[in-house]
XYZ file of C-alpha atoms in Angstrom:
557
model
C 48.188 220.343 90.537
C 47.897 224.131 88.995
C 49.549 224.581 86.197
C 51.194 228.252 85.407
C 47.379 229.216 83.830
C 45.283 228.316 86.536
C 43.642 225.175 85.122
C 44.316 221.947 87.920
C 45.500 218.763 87.011
C 43.563 215.592 88.881
C 46.865 213.810 90.663
C 46.640 210.916 92.886
C 49.836 210.401 94.314
C 50.388 206.445 96.314
C 53.163 206.273 98.889
C 55.723 204.114 100.854
C 55.016 203.038 104.419
C 57.973 203.970 106.427
C 60.241 207.177 106.624
C 61.293 208.616 103.726
C 62.099 210.794 101.299
C 61.647 208.973 98.190
C 62.359 208.860 94.728
C 59.442 209.362 92.374
C 57.517 208.010 89.894
C 55.130 210.001 87.345
C 52.490 209.212 84.577
C 50.547 211.133 82.842
C 47.414 209.714 80.703
C 44.337 210.798 79.357
C 42.600 207.517 80.398
C 41.417 208.578 83.872
C 44.265 208.137 86.695
C 42.742 205.273 88.416
C 43.816 202.636 85.697
C 46.856 203.979 85.950
C 48.111 201.678 82.585
C 47.298 198.852 84.988
C 46.175 197.072 81.307
C 50.374 196.408 80.665
C 51.638 197.630 84.530
C 51.907 196.558 87.975
C 49.807 198.540 90.113
C 50.962 201.748 91.224
C 50.974 200.616 94.598
C 53.501 197.740 93.710
C 55.655 200.595 92.900
C 55.004 202.177 96.160
C 56.076 198.606 97.747
C 59.152 198.774 96.347
C 60.334 202.376 97.600
C 59.072 205.056 95.141
C 56.146 207.840 95.250
C 53.969 207.256 92.428
C 51.647 210.229 90.797
C 49.709 209.237 88.255
C 47.624 212.090 86.507
C 44.722 213.118 84.650
C 46.169 215.136 81.291
C 44.242 218.703 80.831
C 40.542 217.611 79.920
C 40.740 214.539 80.635
C 39.737 212.200 83.468
C 38.923 214.782 86.299
C 41.365 217.386 85.308
C 39.891 220.883 84.108
C 40.433 222.169 80.959
C 40.036 221.373 76.814
C 41.606 218.388 75.687
C 43.661 219.302 73.140
C 45.684 215.867 72.523
C 49.756 215.697 72.016
C 50.436 219.355 71.476
C 48.734 220.169 74.951
C 51.298 217.937 76.874
C 55.048 219.927 76.630
C 53.993 223.381 78.592
C 51.834 220.775 81.390
C 54.926 218.124 81.738
C 57.345 220.327 82.391
C 55.263 221.581 85.308
C 53.932 218.399 86.299
C 57.910 217.312 86.948
C 58.860 221.036 89.080
C 55.354 220.496 90.802
C 56.760 216.539 91.653
C 60.453 217.341 92.618
C 58.773 219.443 95.567
C 56.058 217.374 96.369
C 56.214 216.263 100.247
C 58.183 212.837 100.912
C 60.082 213.009 97.714
C 63.782 213.648 97.423
C 63.207 215.754 94.648
C 64.561 212.912 91.808
C 61.629 212.294 89.016
C 61.545 209.092 86.883
C 58.525 208.654 83.801
C 56.777 205.883 82.926
C 54.366 205.354 80.570
C 53.135 203.353 76.857
C 51.436 204.704 74.208
C 49.399 208.526 74.829
C 51.845 207.837 78.466
C 55.010 206.966 76.588
C 54.998 210.079 74.031
C 53.317 212.620 76.868
C 57.261 212.064 78.663
C 58.908 213.155 75.674
C 57.058 216.212 75.414
C 58.790 218.644 77.838
C 58.900 222.287 76.914
C 61.160 223.334 79.609
C 64.684 222.716 78.055
C 63.520 225.332 76.175
C 64.412 227.868 79.306
C 68.125 226.991 79.228
C 69.971 224.385 81.673
C 68.775 224.406 85.045
C 69.087 222.136 88.159
C 67.928 221.320 91.496
C 64.079 221.575 92.492
C 63.640 223.949 89.845
C 64.482 221.362 86.652
C 61.691 220.922 84.307
C 63.574 217.330 82.875
C 62.702 214.163 84.565
C 66.300 212.539 85.889
C 65.288 209.453 83.242
C 62.087 207.867 81.221
C 61.080 204.509 80.554
C 58.969 205.584 77.306
C 57.264 202.460 75.309
C 54.937 202.020 72.908
C 55.498 205.317 70.622
C 56.832 207.913 68.759
C 57.100 211.437 67.866
C 56.052 211.106 64.091
C 52.021 211.509 64.319
C 51.956 210.012 60.793
C 54.098 207.617 60.710
C 54.202 206.042 64.385
C 50.358 206.646 65.029
C 48.145 206.816 62.291
C 49.679 205.060 59.070
C 51.450 203.516 57.155
C 52.879 202.742 53.680
C 50.391 205.735 52.284
C 46.989 203.648 54.182
C 45.295 204.568 57.843
C 45.166 202.264 60.247
C 42.039 201.405 60.063
C 40.691 199.572 62.994
C 43.539 201.137 65.225
C 42.632 204.301 64.274
C 39.235 204.346 64.426
C 39.491 202.621 67.683
C 41.369 204.573 68.803
C 39.610 207.638 67.695
C 35.875 206.543 69.333
C 37.889 205.511 72.839
C 38.299 209.489 72.944
C 35.518 210.672 72.030
C 33.762 208.189 75.051
C 35.438 210.297 77.341
C 34.785 213.080 75.951
C 31.138 212.160 76.002
C 31.202 210.862 79.450
C 32.296 214.606 80.623
C 29.695 216.202 79.312
C 27.099 213.983 80.218
C 26.368 212.629 76.760
C 25.529 209.216 77.898
C 23.818 208.447 75.005
C 26.451 209.249 72.654
C 28.662 207.122 74.975
C 26.362 204.404 74.967
C 26.210 204.644 70.840
C 30.052 204.534 70.793
C 30.016 201.648 72.656
C 27.757 199.387 70.809
C 29.337 200.376 67.786
C 32.572 198.565 69.529
C 31.650 195.912 70.810
C 29.842 194.923 67.357
C 31.667 195.928 64.916
C 29.797 198.729 63.316
C 32.634 201.144 64.381
C 34.427 200.292 61.189
C 31.983 201.533 59.027
C 30.068 203.629 61.151
C 33.583 204.720 63.189
C 33.507 208.104 60.978
C 30.479 209.379 61.113
C 30.709 209.026 64.824
C 33.886 210.885 65.148
C 32.476 213.804 62.994
C 29.469 213.591 64.925
C 30.854 213.399 69.100
C 34.246 214.945 68.706
C 34.641 216.900 65.528
C 37.725 218.299 66.547
C 39.877 215.413 67.977
C 42.836 214.010 67.173
C 41.452 210.773 66.051
C 39.563 212.276 63.351
C 41.694 214.899 62.591
C 44.350 212.131 61.945
C 41.732 210.224 59.464
C 41.256 213.489 57.385
C 45.076 213.763 56.494
C 46.821 211.911 54.193
C 48.908 209.016 55.154
C 51.207 209.254 52.318
C 52.308 212.970 52.450
C 53.607 214.619 55.343
C 52.137 218.260 54.691
C 49.849 218.863 57.809
C 51.224 216.394 60.059
C 52.592 217.070 63.200
C 56.508 215.427 64.143
C 57.320 216.171 67.753
C 61.076 217.064 68.408
C 62.070 216.800 72.070
C 65.045 218.023 73.463
C 68.309 216.779 73.050
C 68.831 217.535 76.739
C 65.840 215.402 77.296
C 67.375 212.733 75.068
C 70.018 212.377 76.930
C 69.017 211.752 79.833
C 69.115 208.184 81.077
C 66.178 206.088 78.888
C 64.995 202.506 79.208
C 62.872 202.280 75.756
C 60.058 199.664 75.542
C 58.886 198.052 72.213
C 57.306 194.983 71.054
C 57.310 193.268 67.631
C 53.299 193.085 67.581
C 52.827 196.766 68.258
C 52.265 198.769 65.800
C 54.474 202.098 67.490
C 57.453 200.254 66.775
C 59.203 201.956 64.480
C 58.376 204.740 66.524
C 60.475 203.267 69.017
C 63.095 202.566 67.227
C 63.164 206.083 65.985
C 63.363 207.336 69.823
C 66.800 205.353 70.347
C 68.324 206.799 66.919
C 67.461 210.253 67.997
C 68.782 209.823 71.726
C 72.293 208.214 69.877
C 72.435 211.189 67.567
C 71.885 213.324 70.848
C 74.792 212.081 72.535
C 72.691 209.794 74.836
C 72.917 206.217 76.096
C 69.337 204.641 75.990
C 68.343 201.095 76.949
C 66.178 199.452 74.099
C 64.300 195.978 74.968
C 61.793 194.734 72.331
C 60.198 191.648 73.120
C 57.297 189.569 71.662
C 54.623 191.582 72.979
C 51.290 193.233 71.078
C 50.210 196.537 72.261
C 48.102 195.525 74.964
C 49.353 191.568 75.797
C 53.326 191.915 77.685
C 53.394 188.162 78.816
C 53.659 188.725 81.958
C 54.945 192.618 82.475
C 58.270 194.081 82.527
C 58.060 195.522 85.808
C 60.867 193.835 87.673
C 62.988 194.926 85.298
C 61.551 198.452 84.754
C 62.133 198.417 88.857
C 65.821 197.727 88.193
C 65.832 200.982 85.823
C 64.352 203.244 88.328
C 66.577 202.079 91.501
C 69.782 202.144 89.354
C 69.143 205.658 88.016
C 67.073 207.185 91.421
C 67.823 204.746 93.995
C 71.249 204.471 94.492
C 71.720 201.968 91.456
C 71.875 198.465 93.046
C 70.077 196.350 90.634
C 70.896 193.203 92.618
C 67.841 194.480 95.283
C 65.800 193.234 92.203
C 64.453 189.270 92.202
C 64.825 188.317 88.246
C 61.213 186.386 89.009
C 60.290 182.923 88.201
C 62.132 181.016 85.923
C 59.862 179.992 83.079
C 61.218 176.468 81.051
C 60.056 177.907 78.151
C 60.621 181.557 77.927
C 62.153 184.466 80.017
C 59.487 187.010 80.216
C 62.271 190.119 80.398
C 66.019 190.316 80.299
C 68.223 189.378 83.622
C 67.873 193.383 85.228
C 71.881 193.107 85.559
C 71.823 194.019 82.018
C 71.173 197.509 82.899
C 74.399 198.250 84.966
C 76.297 197.158 82.112
C 78.135 200.190 79.962
C 77.717 199.104 76.740
C 79.303 201.797 73.884
C 76.583 202.815 71.996
C 73.430 201.643 74.274
C 71.914 198.432 74.889
C 70.026 196.229 73.065
C 67.679 193.097 74.429
C 65.727 191.190 71.442
C 63.165 188.467 72.071
C 62.562 186.137 69.418
C 59.225 185.685 69.097
C 59.097 181.785 68.594
C 61.378 180.706 71.165
C 61.332 183.881 73.960
C 64.530 184.051 74.328
C 66.592 187.003 75.099
C 69.903 188.034 72.701
C 71.643 191.092 72.570
C 72.606 190.807 68.684
C 70.930 192.728 66.282
C 72.711 192.401 63.233
C 70.662 194.197 59.795
C 71.144 190.837 57.302
C 70.294 187.356 57.236
C 72.527 185.503 57.977
C 73.841 183.594 54.900
C 71.755 185.992 52.707
C 72.170 189.450 51.480
C 68.441 189.520 49.918
C 66.062 187.351 47.702
C 64.581 187.373 43.757
C 61.034 186.305 43.047
C 60.623 183.996 40.591
C 56.640 182.898 39.160
C 55.591 181.149 36.023
C 52.437 182.873 36.661
C 50.325 180.682 38.953
C 52.280 181.928 42.461
C 47.972 182.623 42.782
C 46.825 179.656 42.313
C 48.844 177.649 43.879
C 50.694 178.324 47.223
C 53.852 176.362 46.187
C 54.420 177.713 42.887
C 56.639 181.173 43.147
C 59.989 181.331 44.424
C 62.292 183.338 47.006
C 65.204 183.032 45.729
C 68.516 183.833 47.458
C 71.142 186.303 46.240
C 74.756 185.677 48.070
C 77.041 188.560 48.705
C 79.500 189.137 45.565
C 78.384 185.586 44.106
C 76.120 184.846 41.562
C 72.217 186.294 42.206
C 69.396 183.597 42.122
C 67.815 183.619 38.916
C 64.364 185.751 39.553
C 61.640 186.707 37.075
C 58.329 186.433 34.903
C 54.700 187.860 35.037
C 51.812 187.432 37.259
C 48.101 189.202 37.748
C 46.486 189.065 40.917
C 42.672 189.819 41.013
C 41.436 191.579 44.179
C 37.619 190.903 44.414
C 36.067 193.305 46.727
C 33.339 190.984 47.460
C 35.741 188.745 49.672
C 38.407 191.018 50.393
C 41.815 189.430 52.200
C 41.221 189.643 55.196
C 43.951 190.829 57.850
C 44.980 188.424 60.895
C 47.233 188.733 63.762
C 50.214 190.809 62.696
C 50.846 194.723 64.083
C 47.433 196.147 62.506
C 44.618 194.007 63.362
C 42.439 193.629 65.887
C 43.962 190.425 67.157
C 47.657 191.027 66.924
C 50.837 188.700 67.137
C 52.295 185.134 65.721
C 49.256 183.547 64.153
C 48.596 180.554 61.088
C 47.945 181.886 58.114
C 47.768 178.534 55.514
C 43.595 178.456 54.651
C 44.930 182.281 53.959
C 47.451 181.415 51.378
C 45.310 178.457 49.783
C 43.096 181.561 48.640
C 43.797 181.910 44.446
C 43.554 186.275 45.378
C 46.815 185.666 47.471
C 50.713 185.179 45.363
C 53.283 183.169 47.837
C 56.367 182.967 47.263
C 58.591 180.110 48.737
C 62.651 179.737 49.762
C 63.548 175.839 49.724
C 63.755 173.897 52.692
C 67.029 175.730 54.858
C 70.014 173.457 55.322
C 71.118 174.654 58.338
C 69.466 177.508 60.919
C 69.094 180.982 60.260
C 68.346 184.298 61.509
C 66.484 187.319 60.715
C 66.914 190.441 62.086
C 66.008 193.996 60.871
C 63.297 195.650 58.750
C 61.838 193.540 55.568
C 61.810 195.335 52.824
C 59.844 194.374 49.209
C 60.710 196.386 45.961
C 58.714 195.301 42.425
C 57.260 196.435 39.263
C 53.321 196.998 39.844
C 50.821 198.592 38.422
C 46.834 197.859 37.843
C 43.958 198.618 35.745
C 42.251 201.045 38.314
C 43.505 204.742 39.495
C 44.037 202.616 42.781
C 44.987 199.343 44.379
C 46.962 198.092 47.355
C 49.590 195.561 48.178
C 49.479 193.958 51.281
C 52.568 191.690 52.079
C 53.295 189.023 54.805
C 56.114 187.144 55.774
C 55.808 183.546 57.191
C 57.783 180.757 58.077
C 56.393 177.074 56.886
C 57.120 175.014 59.429
C 58.504 171.556 58.959
C 55.007 170.015 60.157
C 53.500 172.383 57.018
C 51.882 175.293 59.244
C 52.578 178.328 58.228
C 53.259 180.970 60.726
C 52.884 184.720 59.985
C 55.958 186.517 61.085
C 55.609 190.539 59.790
C 53.268 192.710 58.031
C 53.000 196.179 55.609
C 51.391 197.451 53.105
C 51.470 199.714 49.940
C 48.476 201.905 48.578
C 48.646 203.672 45.066
C 46.243 206.281 44.094
C 45.566 208.104 40.932
C 46.897 207.585 37.671
C 50.099 206.520 38.502
C 48.327 203.297 40.060
C 48.008 202.435 36.500
C 51.558 202.260 35.424
C 53.572 199.515 36.002
C 56.139 200.965 38.053
C 58.740 199.975 40.941
C 56.628 199.817 43.929
C 57.988 199.342 47.470
C 57.179 197.890 50.796
C 58.091 198.481 54.490
C 57.338 195.343 56.553
C 57.371 195.654 60.247
C 60.497 194.855 62.009
C 61.218 191.335 63.206
C 64.108 189.228 65.035
C 63.326 185.029 64.361
C 65.517 181.912 63.983
C 64.384 179.447 61.119
C 65.158 175.929 62.423
C 66.477 173.721 59.247
C 64.420 172.343 56.995
C 61.868 175.233 57.208
C 61.215 177.594 54.358
C 60.432 181.246 54.448
C 57.334 182.798 52.437
C 56.111 186.178 51.424
C 53.100 186.601 50.469
C 51.117 188.705 48.728
C 47.565 190.273 48.412
C 45.335 193.298 47.166
C 43.271 193.731 50.876
C 43.688 193.213 54.278
C 40.400 194.202 55.734
C 39.974 195.713 58.717
C 43.474 196.417 59.368
C 43.473 198.940 56.520
C 40.378 199.895 54.757
C 39.350 198.338 51.674
C 40.839 200.142 48.239
C 37.828 201.418 46.006
C 39.432 201.345 43.100
C 38.814 204.609 41.573
C 41.005 206.577 43.474
C 39.520 207.822 45.999
C 40.984 207.124 49.803
C 39.339 203.970 51.382
C 37.192 205.219 53.725
C 36.060 201.630 55.190
C 34.934 198.221 54.166
C 33.347 197.407 50.421
C 30.336 199.172 48.821
C 28.253 198.857 46.192
C 30.679 201.307 43.926
C 34.051 199.612 44.878
C 36.019 197.561 41.662
C 37.467 194.460 40.866
C 40.918 195.345 40.523
C 43.785 193.068 38.932
C 46.764 193.834 39.263
C 49.805 192.939 37.013
C 53.073 192.255 39.147
C 56.564 191.961 36.893
C 58.824 189.961 38.823
C 62.103 190.610 36.936
C 63.498 193.047 39.335
C 61.526 192.219 42.607
C 63.658 191.456 45.385
C 63.209 191.400 48.805
C 65.817 191.949 51.561
C 66.277 193.464 54.909
C 67.654 196.612 56.098
C 69.345 196.702 59.404
C 67.233 197.411 62.661
C 69.474 199.789 63.965
C 71.855 202.573 63.681
C 74.671 201.572 61.546
C 76.893 202.129 64.328
C 75.178 199.827 66.637
C 76.406 196.447 65.457
C 75.744 194.160 68.161
C 75.664 194.208 72.025
């Protein structure tokens, strides 16, 4: 495909058998078009067998395409040109849908065509419908960091993957092998910045790691046109995916623009979709591009333990504010309920007599009732972070092995403070965005607080559900001040007899870099200059609660 500036983009087309014309599905990605995101999606030939032309394109400067790779900033113009080109492709009927996750998710939403005003027919640069998965528009908050901390292992790993592709295109075999060895051995966690500076000094990965994740200055926030956000959207997220907040933000943006998006959040990580959702996605494209008969789509084999995706019939409903389907990670059950508070509790207070780090069962998480007497919290606690043995990250949405994990051994450490509810008298459903506010300060000009929310099961196993971080640097770290942590959104059911546990630590290596404690930005694991950090926690006003998962006007569907 030739772009308006003459750059040619390598593109492959899969065609159905039989006579067309056919609707078309477009994916634009930076990893080599032969991969076609088959790490999470069915091969394009499967979609072609269902009656779609499928086009997979190497973005500018990647794979076999010409030009220099400039990251997301280049995709708006090229994306509009690609949609126009697809509308006139031989064998197509002029109808175009887009799909893809991660980079391929955002590339669908970056389209400069709307700026030229409304156009119709084959000259329309906007796709007729989109299915962006696991992406967001804010490069700081949805791609690179949270709580003032960079995504360390994820950010380095992805940046080095892009750098290795640059080495391949330049014929730098030694550079490619050096990056590959670092990723396979784990030494990239310490050497990654140097590798990026040497092999991809102008790349997006290094740029992000050099910016301050606590300050929006210098970061790009992309703004999809409202006309695009009003097109039919199937937004796909995972509870264990780092881009989930970006997907939720896109859902709100589409509603605000007057769209009626569909939102599907499964018990998935970035690369593990537990069997995929190709049948649901096919139903979405058939509904909007191929006549709307979703009954043609087989829902797939029944699973006695869980259903991998919602029923395709959901796509044909007419929910007033946009359709929502959420999967419980523990049971696998799908629900349309997206209520923003825990049933039976408006929040919890924290309490300890000072031994919550020494004894995992000493700290207390006490419910506050709406309009009633609040649980009496309070106390004082000191956590000591030793850089020689930093608390490791495990599972969650930021670590190398994401998902639900057992963490009773971590909670048994003396540098992890635990706060726990009484056993539930009746089942409790949690759905929302967990938040923690408490007063904290340290004896050094820099500290981290890492929070984990878990369920203590009847067999005493501790299942981690959600994590979050707050990083504080500079003089303000040494003052006892209110701090707030935002944990990964979640939905989960607790059974009677189970308990909710909140755990706090001063590190989570390698999900986030180890704080040196001298006020400088963390840049890797522990080193000889890292300081022991004592973190004081005042619990008198400490509160843990859930904010609504979705905009208030959505409620349940």
